[in-house]
mmCIF file of C-alpha atoms in Angstrom:
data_model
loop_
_atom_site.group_PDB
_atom_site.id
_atom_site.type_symbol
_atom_site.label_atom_id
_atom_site.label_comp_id
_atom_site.label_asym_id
_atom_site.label_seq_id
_atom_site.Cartn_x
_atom_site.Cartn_y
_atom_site.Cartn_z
ATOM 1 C CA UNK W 20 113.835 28.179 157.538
ATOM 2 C CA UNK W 21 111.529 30.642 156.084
ATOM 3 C CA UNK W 22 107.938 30.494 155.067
ATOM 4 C CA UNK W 23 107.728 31.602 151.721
ATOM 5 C CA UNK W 24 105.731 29.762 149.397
ATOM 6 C CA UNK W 25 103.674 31.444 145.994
ATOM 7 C CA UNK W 26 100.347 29.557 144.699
ATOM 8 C CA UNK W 27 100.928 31.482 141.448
ATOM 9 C CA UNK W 28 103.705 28.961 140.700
ATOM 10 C CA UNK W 29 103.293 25.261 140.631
ATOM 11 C CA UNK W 30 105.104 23.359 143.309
ATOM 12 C CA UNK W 31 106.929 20.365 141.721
ATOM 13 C CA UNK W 32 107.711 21.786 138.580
ATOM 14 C CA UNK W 33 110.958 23.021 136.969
ATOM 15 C CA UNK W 34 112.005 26.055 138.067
ATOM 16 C CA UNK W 35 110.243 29.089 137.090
ATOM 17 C CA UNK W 36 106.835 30.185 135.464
ATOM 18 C CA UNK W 37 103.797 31.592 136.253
ATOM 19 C CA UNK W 38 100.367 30.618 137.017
ATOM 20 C CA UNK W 39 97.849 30.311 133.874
ATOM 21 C CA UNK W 40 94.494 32.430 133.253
ATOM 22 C CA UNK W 41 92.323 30.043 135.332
ATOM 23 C CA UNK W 42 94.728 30.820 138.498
ATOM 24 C CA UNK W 43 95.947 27.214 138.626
ATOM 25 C CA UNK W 44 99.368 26.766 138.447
ATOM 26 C CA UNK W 45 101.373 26.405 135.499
ATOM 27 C CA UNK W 46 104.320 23.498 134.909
ATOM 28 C CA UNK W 47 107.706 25.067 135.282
ATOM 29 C CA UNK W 48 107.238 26.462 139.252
ATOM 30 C CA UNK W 49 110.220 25.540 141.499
ATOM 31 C CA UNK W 50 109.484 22.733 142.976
ATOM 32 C CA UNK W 51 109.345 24.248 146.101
ATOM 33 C CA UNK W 52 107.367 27.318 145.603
ATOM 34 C CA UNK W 53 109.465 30.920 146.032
ATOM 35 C CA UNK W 54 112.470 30.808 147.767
ATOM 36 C CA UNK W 55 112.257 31.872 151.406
ATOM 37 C CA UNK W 56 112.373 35.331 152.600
ATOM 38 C CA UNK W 57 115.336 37.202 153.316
ATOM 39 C CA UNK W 58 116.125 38.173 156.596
ATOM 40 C CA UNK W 59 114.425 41.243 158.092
ATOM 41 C CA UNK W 60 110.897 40.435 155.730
ATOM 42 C CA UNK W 61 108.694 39.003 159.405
ATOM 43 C CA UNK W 62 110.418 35.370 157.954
ATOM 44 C CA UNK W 63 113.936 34.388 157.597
ATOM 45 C CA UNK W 64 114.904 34.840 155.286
ATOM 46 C CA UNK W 65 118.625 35.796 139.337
ATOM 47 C CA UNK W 66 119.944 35.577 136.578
ATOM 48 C CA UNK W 67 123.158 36.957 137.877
ATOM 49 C CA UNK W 68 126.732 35.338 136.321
ATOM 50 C CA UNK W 69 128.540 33.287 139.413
ATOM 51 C CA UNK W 70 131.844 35.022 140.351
ATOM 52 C CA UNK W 71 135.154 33.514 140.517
ATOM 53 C CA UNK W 72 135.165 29.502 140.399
ATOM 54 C CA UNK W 73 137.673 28.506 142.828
ATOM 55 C CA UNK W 74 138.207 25.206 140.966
ATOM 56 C CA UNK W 75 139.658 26.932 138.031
ATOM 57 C CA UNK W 76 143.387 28.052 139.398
ATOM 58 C CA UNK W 77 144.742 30.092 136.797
ATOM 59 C CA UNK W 78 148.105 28.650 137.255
ATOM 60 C CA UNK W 79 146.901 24.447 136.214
ATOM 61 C CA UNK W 80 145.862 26.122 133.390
ATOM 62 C CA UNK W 81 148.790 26.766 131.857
ATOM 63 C CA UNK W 82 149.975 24.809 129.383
ATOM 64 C CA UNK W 83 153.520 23.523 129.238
ATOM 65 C CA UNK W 84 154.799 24.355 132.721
ATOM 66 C CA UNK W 85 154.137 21.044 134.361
ATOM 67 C CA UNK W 86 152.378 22.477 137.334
ATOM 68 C CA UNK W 87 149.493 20.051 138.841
ATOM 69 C CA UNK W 88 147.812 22.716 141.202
ATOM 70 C CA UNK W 89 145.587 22.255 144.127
ATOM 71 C CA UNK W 90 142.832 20.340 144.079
ATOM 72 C CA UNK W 91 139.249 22.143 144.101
ATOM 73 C CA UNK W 92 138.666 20.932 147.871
ATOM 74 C CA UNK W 93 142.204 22.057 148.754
ATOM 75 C CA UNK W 94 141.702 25.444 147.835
ATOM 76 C CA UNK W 95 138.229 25.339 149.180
ATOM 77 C CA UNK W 96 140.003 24.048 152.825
ATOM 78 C CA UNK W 97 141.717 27.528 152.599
ATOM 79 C CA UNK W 98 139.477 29.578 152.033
ATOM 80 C CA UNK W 99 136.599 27.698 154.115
ATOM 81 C CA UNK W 100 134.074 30.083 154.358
ATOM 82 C CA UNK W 101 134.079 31.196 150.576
ATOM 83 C CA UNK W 102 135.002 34.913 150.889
ATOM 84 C CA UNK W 103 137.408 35.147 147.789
ATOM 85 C CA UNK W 104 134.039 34.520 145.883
ATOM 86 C CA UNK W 105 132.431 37.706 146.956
ATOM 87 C CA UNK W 106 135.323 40.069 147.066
ATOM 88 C CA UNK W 107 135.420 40.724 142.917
ATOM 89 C CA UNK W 108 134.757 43.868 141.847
ATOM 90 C CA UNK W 109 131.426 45.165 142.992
ATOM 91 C CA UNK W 110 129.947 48.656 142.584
ATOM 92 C CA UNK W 111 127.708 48.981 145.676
ATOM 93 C CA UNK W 112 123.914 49.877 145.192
ATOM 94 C CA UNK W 113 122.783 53.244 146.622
ATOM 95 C CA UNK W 114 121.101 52.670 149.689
ATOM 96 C CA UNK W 115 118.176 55.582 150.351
ATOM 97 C CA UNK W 116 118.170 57.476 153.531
ATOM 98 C CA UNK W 117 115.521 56.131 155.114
ATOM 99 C CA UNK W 118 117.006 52.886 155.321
ATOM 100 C CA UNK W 119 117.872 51.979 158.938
ATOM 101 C CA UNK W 120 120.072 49.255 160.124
ATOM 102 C CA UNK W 121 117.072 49.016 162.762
ATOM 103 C CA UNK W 122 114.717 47.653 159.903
ATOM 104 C CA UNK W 123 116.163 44.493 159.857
ATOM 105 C CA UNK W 124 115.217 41.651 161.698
ATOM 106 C CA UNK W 125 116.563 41.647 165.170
ATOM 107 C CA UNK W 126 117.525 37.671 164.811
ATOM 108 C CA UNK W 127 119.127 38.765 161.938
ATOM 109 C CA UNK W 128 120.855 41.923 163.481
ATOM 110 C CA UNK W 129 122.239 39.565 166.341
ATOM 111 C CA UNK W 130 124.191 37.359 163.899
ATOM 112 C CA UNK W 131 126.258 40.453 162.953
ATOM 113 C CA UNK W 132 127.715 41.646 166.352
ATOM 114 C CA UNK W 133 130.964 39.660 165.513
ATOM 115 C CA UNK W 134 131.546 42.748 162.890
ATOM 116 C CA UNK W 135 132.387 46.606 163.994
ATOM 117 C CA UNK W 136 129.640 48.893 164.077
ATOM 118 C CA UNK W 137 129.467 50.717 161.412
ATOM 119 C CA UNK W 138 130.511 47.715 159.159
ATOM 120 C CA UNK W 139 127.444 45.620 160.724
ATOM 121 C CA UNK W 140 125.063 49.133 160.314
ATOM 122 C CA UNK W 141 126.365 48.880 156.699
ATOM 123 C CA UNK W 142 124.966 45.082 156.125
ATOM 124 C CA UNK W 143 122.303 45.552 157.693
ATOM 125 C CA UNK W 144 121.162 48.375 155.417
ATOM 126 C CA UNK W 145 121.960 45.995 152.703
ATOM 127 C CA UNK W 146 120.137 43.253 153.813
ATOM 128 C CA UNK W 147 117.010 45.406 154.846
ATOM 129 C CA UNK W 148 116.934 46.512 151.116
ATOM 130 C CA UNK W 149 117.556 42.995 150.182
ATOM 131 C CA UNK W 150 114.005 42.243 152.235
ATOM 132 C CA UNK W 151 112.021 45.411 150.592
ATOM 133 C CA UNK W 152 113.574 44.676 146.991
ATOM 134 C CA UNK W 153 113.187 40.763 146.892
ATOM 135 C CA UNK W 154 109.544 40.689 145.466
ATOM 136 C CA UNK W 155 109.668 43.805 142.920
ATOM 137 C CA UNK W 156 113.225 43.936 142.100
ATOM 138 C CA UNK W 157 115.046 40.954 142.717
ATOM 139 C CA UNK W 158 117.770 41.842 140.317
ATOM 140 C CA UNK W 159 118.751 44.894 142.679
ATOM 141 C CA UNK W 160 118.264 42.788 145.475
ATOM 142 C CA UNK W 161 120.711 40.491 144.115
ATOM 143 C CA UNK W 162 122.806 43.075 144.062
ATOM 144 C CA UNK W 163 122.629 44.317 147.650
ATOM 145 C CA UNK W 164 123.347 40.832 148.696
ATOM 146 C CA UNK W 165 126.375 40.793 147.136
ATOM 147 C CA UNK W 166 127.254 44.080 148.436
ATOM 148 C CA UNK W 167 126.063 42.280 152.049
ATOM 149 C CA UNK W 168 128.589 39.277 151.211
ATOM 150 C CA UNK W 169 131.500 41.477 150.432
ATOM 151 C CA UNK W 170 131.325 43.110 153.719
ATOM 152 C CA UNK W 171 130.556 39.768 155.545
ATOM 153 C CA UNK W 172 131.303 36.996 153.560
ATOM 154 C CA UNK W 173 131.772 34.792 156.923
ATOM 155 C CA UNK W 174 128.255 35.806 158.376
ATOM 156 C CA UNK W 175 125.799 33.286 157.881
ATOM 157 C CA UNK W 176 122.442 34.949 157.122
ATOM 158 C CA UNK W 177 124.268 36.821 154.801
ATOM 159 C CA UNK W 178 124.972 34.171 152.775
ATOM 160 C CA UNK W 179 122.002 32.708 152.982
ATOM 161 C CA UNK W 180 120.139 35.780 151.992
ATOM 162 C CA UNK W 181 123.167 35.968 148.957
ATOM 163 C CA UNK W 182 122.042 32.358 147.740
ATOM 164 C CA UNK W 183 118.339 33.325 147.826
ATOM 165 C CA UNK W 184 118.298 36.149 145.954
ATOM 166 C CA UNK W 185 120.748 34.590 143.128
ATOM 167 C CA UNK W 186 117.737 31.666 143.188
ATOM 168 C CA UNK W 187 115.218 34.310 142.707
ATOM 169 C CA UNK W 188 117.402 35.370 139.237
ATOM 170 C CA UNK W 189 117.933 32.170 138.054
ATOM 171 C CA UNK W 190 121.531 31.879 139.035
ATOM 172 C CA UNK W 191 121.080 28.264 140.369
ATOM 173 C CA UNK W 192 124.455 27.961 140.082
ATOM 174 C CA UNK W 193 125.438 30.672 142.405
ATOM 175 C CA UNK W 194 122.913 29.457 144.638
ATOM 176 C CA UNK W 195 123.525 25.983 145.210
ATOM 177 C CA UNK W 196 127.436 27.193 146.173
ATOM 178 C CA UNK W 197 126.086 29.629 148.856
ATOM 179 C CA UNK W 198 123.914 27.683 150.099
ATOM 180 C CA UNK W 199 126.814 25.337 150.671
ATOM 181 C CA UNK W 200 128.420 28.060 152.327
ATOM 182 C CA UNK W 201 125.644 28.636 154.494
ATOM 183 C CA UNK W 202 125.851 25.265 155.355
ATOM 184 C CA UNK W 203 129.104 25.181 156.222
ATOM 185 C CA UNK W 204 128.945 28.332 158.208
ATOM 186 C CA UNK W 205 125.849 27.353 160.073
ATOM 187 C CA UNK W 206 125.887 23.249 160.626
ATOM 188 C CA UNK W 207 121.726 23.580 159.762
ATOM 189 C CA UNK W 208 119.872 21.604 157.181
ATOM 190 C CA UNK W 209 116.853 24.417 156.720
ATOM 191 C CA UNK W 210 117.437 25.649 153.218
ATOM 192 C CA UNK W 211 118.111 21.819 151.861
ATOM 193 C CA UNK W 212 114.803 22.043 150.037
ATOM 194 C CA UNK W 213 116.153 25.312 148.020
ATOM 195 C CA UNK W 214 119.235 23.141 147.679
ATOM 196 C CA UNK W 215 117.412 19.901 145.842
ATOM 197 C CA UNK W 216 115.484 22.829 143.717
ATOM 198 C CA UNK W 217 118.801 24.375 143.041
ATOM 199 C CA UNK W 218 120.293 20.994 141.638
ATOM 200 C CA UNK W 219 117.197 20.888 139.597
ATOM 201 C CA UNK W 220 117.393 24.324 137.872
ATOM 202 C CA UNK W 221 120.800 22.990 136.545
ATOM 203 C CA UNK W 222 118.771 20.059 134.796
ATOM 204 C CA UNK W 223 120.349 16.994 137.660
ATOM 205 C CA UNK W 224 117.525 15.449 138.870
ATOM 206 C CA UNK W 225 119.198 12.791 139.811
ATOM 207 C CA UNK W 226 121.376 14.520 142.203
ATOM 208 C CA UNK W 227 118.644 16.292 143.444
ATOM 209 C CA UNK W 228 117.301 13.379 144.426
ATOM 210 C CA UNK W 229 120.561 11.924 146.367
ATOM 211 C CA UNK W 230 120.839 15.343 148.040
ATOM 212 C CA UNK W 231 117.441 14.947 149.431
ATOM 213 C CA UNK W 232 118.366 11.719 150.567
ATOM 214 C CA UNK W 233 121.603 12.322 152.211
ATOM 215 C CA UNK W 234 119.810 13.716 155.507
ATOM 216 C CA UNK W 235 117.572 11.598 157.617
ATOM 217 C CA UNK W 236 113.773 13.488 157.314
ATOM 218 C CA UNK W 237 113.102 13.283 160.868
ATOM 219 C CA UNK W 238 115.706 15.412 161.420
ATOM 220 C CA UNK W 239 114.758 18.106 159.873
ATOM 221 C CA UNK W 240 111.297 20.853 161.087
ATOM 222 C CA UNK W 241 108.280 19.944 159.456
ATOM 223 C CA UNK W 242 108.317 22.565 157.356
ATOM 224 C CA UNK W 243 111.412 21.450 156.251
ATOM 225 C CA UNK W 244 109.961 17.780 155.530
ATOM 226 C CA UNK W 245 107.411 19.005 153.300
ATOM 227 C CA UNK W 246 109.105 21.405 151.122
ATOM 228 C CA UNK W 247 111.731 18.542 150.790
ATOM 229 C CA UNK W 248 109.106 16.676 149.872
ATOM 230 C CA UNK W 249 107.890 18.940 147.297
ATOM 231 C CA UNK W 250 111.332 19.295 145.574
ATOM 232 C CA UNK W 251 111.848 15.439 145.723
ATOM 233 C CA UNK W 252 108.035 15.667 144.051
ATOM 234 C CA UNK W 253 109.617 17.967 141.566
ATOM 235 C CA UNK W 254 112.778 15.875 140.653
ATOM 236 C CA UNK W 255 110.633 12.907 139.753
ATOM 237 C CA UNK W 256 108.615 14.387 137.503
ATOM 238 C CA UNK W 257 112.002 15.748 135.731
ATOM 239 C CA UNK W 258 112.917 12.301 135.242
ATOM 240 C CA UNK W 259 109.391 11.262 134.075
ATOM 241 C CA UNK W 260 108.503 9.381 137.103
ATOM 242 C CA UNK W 261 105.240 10.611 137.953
ATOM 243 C CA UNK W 262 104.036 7.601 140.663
ATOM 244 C CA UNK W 263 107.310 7.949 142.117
ATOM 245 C CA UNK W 264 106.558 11.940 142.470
ATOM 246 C CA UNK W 265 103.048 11.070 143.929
ATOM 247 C CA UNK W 266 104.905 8.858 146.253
ATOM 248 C CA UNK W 267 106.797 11.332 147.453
ATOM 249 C CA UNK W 268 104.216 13.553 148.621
ATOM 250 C CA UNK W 269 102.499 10.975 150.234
ATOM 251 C CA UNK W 270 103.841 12.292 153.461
ATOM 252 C CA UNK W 271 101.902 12.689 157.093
ATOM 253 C CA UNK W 272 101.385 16.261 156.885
ATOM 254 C CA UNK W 273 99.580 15.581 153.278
ATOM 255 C CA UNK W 274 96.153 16.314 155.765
ATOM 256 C CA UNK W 275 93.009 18.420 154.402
ATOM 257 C CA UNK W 276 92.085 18.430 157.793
ATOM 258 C CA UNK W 277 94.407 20.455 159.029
ATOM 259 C CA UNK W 278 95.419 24.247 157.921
ATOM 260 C CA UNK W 279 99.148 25.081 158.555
ATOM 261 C CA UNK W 280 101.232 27.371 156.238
ATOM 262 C CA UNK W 281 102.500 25.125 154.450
ATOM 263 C CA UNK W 282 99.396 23.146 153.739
ATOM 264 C CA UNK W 283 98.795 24.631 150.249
ATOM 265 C CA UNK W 284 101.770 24.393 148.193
ATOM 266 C CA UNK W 285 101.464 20.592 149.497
ATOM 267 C CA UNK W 286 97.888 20.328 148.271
ATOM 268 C CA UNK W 287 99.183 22.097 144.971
ATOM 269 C CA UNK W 288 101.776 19.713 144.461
ATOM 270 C CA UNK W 289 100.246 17.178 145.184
ATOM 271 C CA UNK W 290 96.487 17.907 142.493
ATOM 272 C CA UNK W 291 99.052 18.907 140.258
ATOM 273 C CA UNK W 292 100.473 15.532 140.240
ATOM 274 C CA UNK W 293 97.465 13.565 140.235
ATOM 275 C CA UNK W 294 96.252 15.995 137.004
ATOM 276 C CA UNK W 295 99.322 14.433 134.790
ATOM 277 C CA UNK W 296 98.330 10.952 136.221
ATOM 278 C CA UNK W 297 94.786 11.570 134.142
ATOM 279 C CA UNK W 298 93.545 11.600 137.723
ATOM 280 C CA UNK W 299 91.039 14.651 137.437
ATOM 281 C CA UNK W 300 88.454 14.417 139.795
ATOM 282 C CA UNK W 301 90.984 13.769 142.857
ATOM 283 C CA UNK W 302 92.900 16.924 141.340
ATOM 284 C CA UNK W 303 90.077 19.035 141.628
ATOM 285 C CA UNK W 304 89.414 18.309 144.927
ATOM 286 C CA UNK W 305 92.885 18.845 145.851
ATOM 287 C CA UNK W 306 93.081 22.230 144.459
ATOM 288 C CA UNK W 307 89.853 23.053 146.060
ATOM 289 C CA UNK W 308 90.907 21.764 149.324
ATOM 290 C CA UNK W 309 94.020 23.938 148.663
ATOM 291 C CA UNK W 310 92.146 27.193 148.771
ATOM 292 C CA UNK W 311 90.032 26.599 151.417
ATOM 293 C CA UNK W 312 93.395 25.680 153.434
ATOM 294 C CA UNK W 313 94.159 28.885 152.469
ATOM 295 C CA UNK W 314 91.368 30.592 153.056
ATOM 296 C CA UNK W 315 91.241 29.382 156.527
ATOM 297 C CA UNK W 316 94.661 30.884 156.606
ATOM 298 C CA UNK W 317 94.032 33.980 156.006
ATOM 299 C CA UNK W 318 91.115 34.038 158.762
ATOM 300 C CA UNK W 319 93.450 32.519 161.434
ATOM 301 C CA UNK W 320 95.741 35.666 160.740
ATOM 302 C CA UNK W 321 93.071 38.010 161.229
ATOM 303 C CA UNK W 322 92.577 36.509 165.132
ATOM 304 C CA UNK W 323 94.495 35.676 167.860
ATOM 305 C CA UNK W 324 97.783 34.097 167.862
ATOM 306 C CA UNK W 325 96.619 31.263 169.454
ATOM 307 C CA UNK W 326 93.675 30.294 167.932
ATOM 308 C CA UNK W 327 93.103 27.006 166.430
ATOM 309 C CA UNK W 328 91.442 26.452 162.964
ATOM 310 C CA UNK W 329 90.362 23.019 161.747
ATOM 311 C CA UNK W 330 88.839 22.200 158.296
ATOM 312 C CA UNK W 331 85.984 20.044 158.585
ATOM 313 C CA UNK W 332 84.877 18.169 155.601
ATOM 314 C CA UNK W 333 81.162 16.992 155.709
ATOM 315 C CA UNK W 334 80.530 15.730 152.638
ATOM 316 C CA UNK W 335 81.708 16.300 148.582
ATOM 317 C CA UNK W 336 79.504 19.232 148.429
ATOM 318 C CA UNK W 337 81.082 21.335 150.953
ATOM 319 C CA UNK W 338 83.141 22.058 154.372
ATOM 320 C CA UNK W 339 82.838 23.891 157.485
ATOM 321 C CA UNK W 340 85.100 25.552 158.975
ATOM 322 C CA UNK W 341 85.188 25.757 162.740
ATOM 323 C CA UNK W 342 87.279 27.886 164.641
ATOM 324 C CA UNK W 343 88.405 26.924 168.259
ATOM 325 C CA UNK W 344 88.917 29.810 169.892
ATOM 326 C CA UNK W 345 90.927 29.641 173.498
ATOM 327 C CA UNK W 346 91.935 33.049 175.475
ATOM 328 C CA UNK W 347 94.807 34.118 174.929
ATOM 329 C CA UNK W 348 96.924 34.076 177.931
ATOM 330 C CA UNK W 349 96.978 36.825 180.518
ATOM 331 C CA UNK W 350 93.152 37.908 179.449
#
C-alpha cells in the first residue's frame, strides 16, 4: 500500500474535485484522497474507455442460433489473470532516452524477473514513466500502463499501477476490474480502500460499503484501516447518512496527538464531516489540528529517520510541538 494522499481534495467525498479559494477542501474528493503512487515514485505505487468486457461473448449474442455461452466467471476461470483485456490494440507511447529501467523502484524491478530481459527492461521503462507522468499527465500515464499490462499482464504491480492510473482518469470502471486482478494475482488486501472508492465513482454506495465489510479490519496495515475508513466515510455520505459517516471515522488512529502520514486526510475527513453536521466549531479545530499534523510532518522529514514527533495540545489557544530526538543508530 502506498502513501498517497492530497489535502487539496476532500477525503469522503465523491470522487473528484478540487479544493476551494480558502484551501479547504471542496465536496466531490475521492473518498480516499489520490490514489497511491505507482511503483518506482519512493511509494508503491482517467477517463480512459475499459477494453474488452469478457462477459460479453460475441457468440451469446447472436440471435437465433440457440447457443447459451459461457458464463462470465467461466470465461474469467480461463483466462485467470485477465490478459485478453490488455492485449487490444495499443499504440505504445514513446519512451525518451533517458529513461532507465534502473529508475524504477527496485521492489518493483524484483517482481519482474519472471519475464526475459529485455521484455522486463521494457516495463520497467513503462512503469518508470508511469511514476514521472502520474501527477502532470495522467492521461499519458494511463497510457504507459497499458503499454506495461500488454507486456505483463500476469505481473502484479503492473496491474496495480494499470488500475491506478485508470482511477486517476476517471475510468472507475477499469479500475475496480484491475484491481481485482491485482487481487487475484497478489492474495493482498492493500488497495481495498481504492477498491470501495472505485465502487463509489460508479454511483454504488451500497456495495462500497459491503466491499469494505467483506475483510476483517484488523487484518489489514493501519494505513490500510484508515483509508478504509475514509472511503466507508465517503459511501455514507453518498447515501445521506452523515452520523453513520462520522461513525465511521471514529476509529483509534482518529488521534491529534499523534502525527503519522496519514493523520491529515483523517482529520480532513473527519472536520469535513462534522461541517455538514452544522458542527462548526469542532470542524475548525479539526482542520486546524489537520495542518499542524502536517506541519509537524513536514519537520519530521527534514530530521532523522528515527525521530519521534508528538503534538502537544495545551490549551484552545495553541500547541507545542515537541520533538524527541534519539541517535540514530551507529552514531
Amino acid at each position: 500500500m502506498s502513501e498517497f494522499q492530497d489535502r487539496s481534495q476532500r477525503p469522503g467525498d465523491r470522487p473528484a474535485a478540487s479544493r476551494a479559494a480558502d484551501g479547504r477542501p471542496q465536496r466531490g474528493a475521492p473518498a480516499s484522497g489520490r490514489p497511491p503512487r505507482p511503483a518506482g515514485q519512493g511509494d508503491r505505487p482517467q477517463r480512459g474507455r475499459p477494453d474488452a468486457d469478457l462477459s460479453k461473448n460475441p457468440r451469446e449474442r447472436r440471435p437465433g442460433t440457440g447457443y447459451q455461452g459461457r458464463s462470465a466467471q467461466e470465461i474469467e476461470d480461463r483466462d485467470p489473470f485477465g490478459t485478453k483485456s490488455v492485449r487490444s490494440r495499443h499504440d505504445d507511447p514513446v519512451i525518451p532516452d533517458e529513461v532507465q529501467a534502473k529508475d524504477l523502484d527496485r521492489v518493483a524491478r524484483a517482481q519482474l524477473k519472471t519475464l526475459s530481459k529485455e521484455n522486463a527492461d521494457g516495463v520497467a521503462q513503462h512503469l518508470a514513466m508511469v511514476a514521472r507522468l502520474i501527477d502532470t499527465d495522467p492521461v499519458l500515464a494511463h497510457a504507459h500502463a497499458v503499454s506495461a499490462a500488454r507486456r505483463a499482464g500476469r505481473i502484479a504491480v503492473v496491474r496495480e499501477t494499470l488500475a491506478i492510473t485508470a482511477y486517476s482518469i476517471g475510468d472507475f470502471a477499469l479500475a475496480l476490474r484491475e484491481l481485482r486482478t491485482y487481487r487475484r494475482i497478489s492474495g493482498r488486501d492493500d488497495q481495498l480502500p481504492l477498491m470501495v472508492d472505485s465502487e463509489r465513482g460508479l454511483g454504488r454506495p451500497d456495495r462500497a460499503l459491503e466491499l469494505g465489510r467483506s475483510v476483517p479490519r484488523s487484518s489489514l496495515a493501519v494505513e490500510v484501516q484508515v483509508l478504509l475508513a475514509i472511503a466507508m466515510s465517503g459511501a455514507r455520505l453518498d447515501l445521506g447518512q452523515t452520523d453513520a459517516a462520522l461513525d465511521e471515522l471514529q476509529i483509534p488512529q482518529l488521534d491529534p496527538n499523534t502525527a503519522f502520514s496519514w493523520s491529515p486526510a483523517l482529520f480532513d475527513a473527519y472536520a469535513a464531516v462534522l461541517e455538514d453536521l452544522g458542527r462548526e466549531a469542532e470542524a475548525e479545530e479539526w482542520w486546524q489540528r489537520s495542518d499542524r499534523a502536517s506541519d509537524a510532518i513536514e519537520a519530521g522529514d527534514r530530521e532523522p529517520e528515527d525521530d519521534v514527533i508528538e503534538i502537544v495540545e495545551e490549551d484552545q489557544d495553541g500547541v507545542v510541538l515537541e520533538e524527541d530526538q534519539q541517535e540514530p543508530a551507529g552514531d
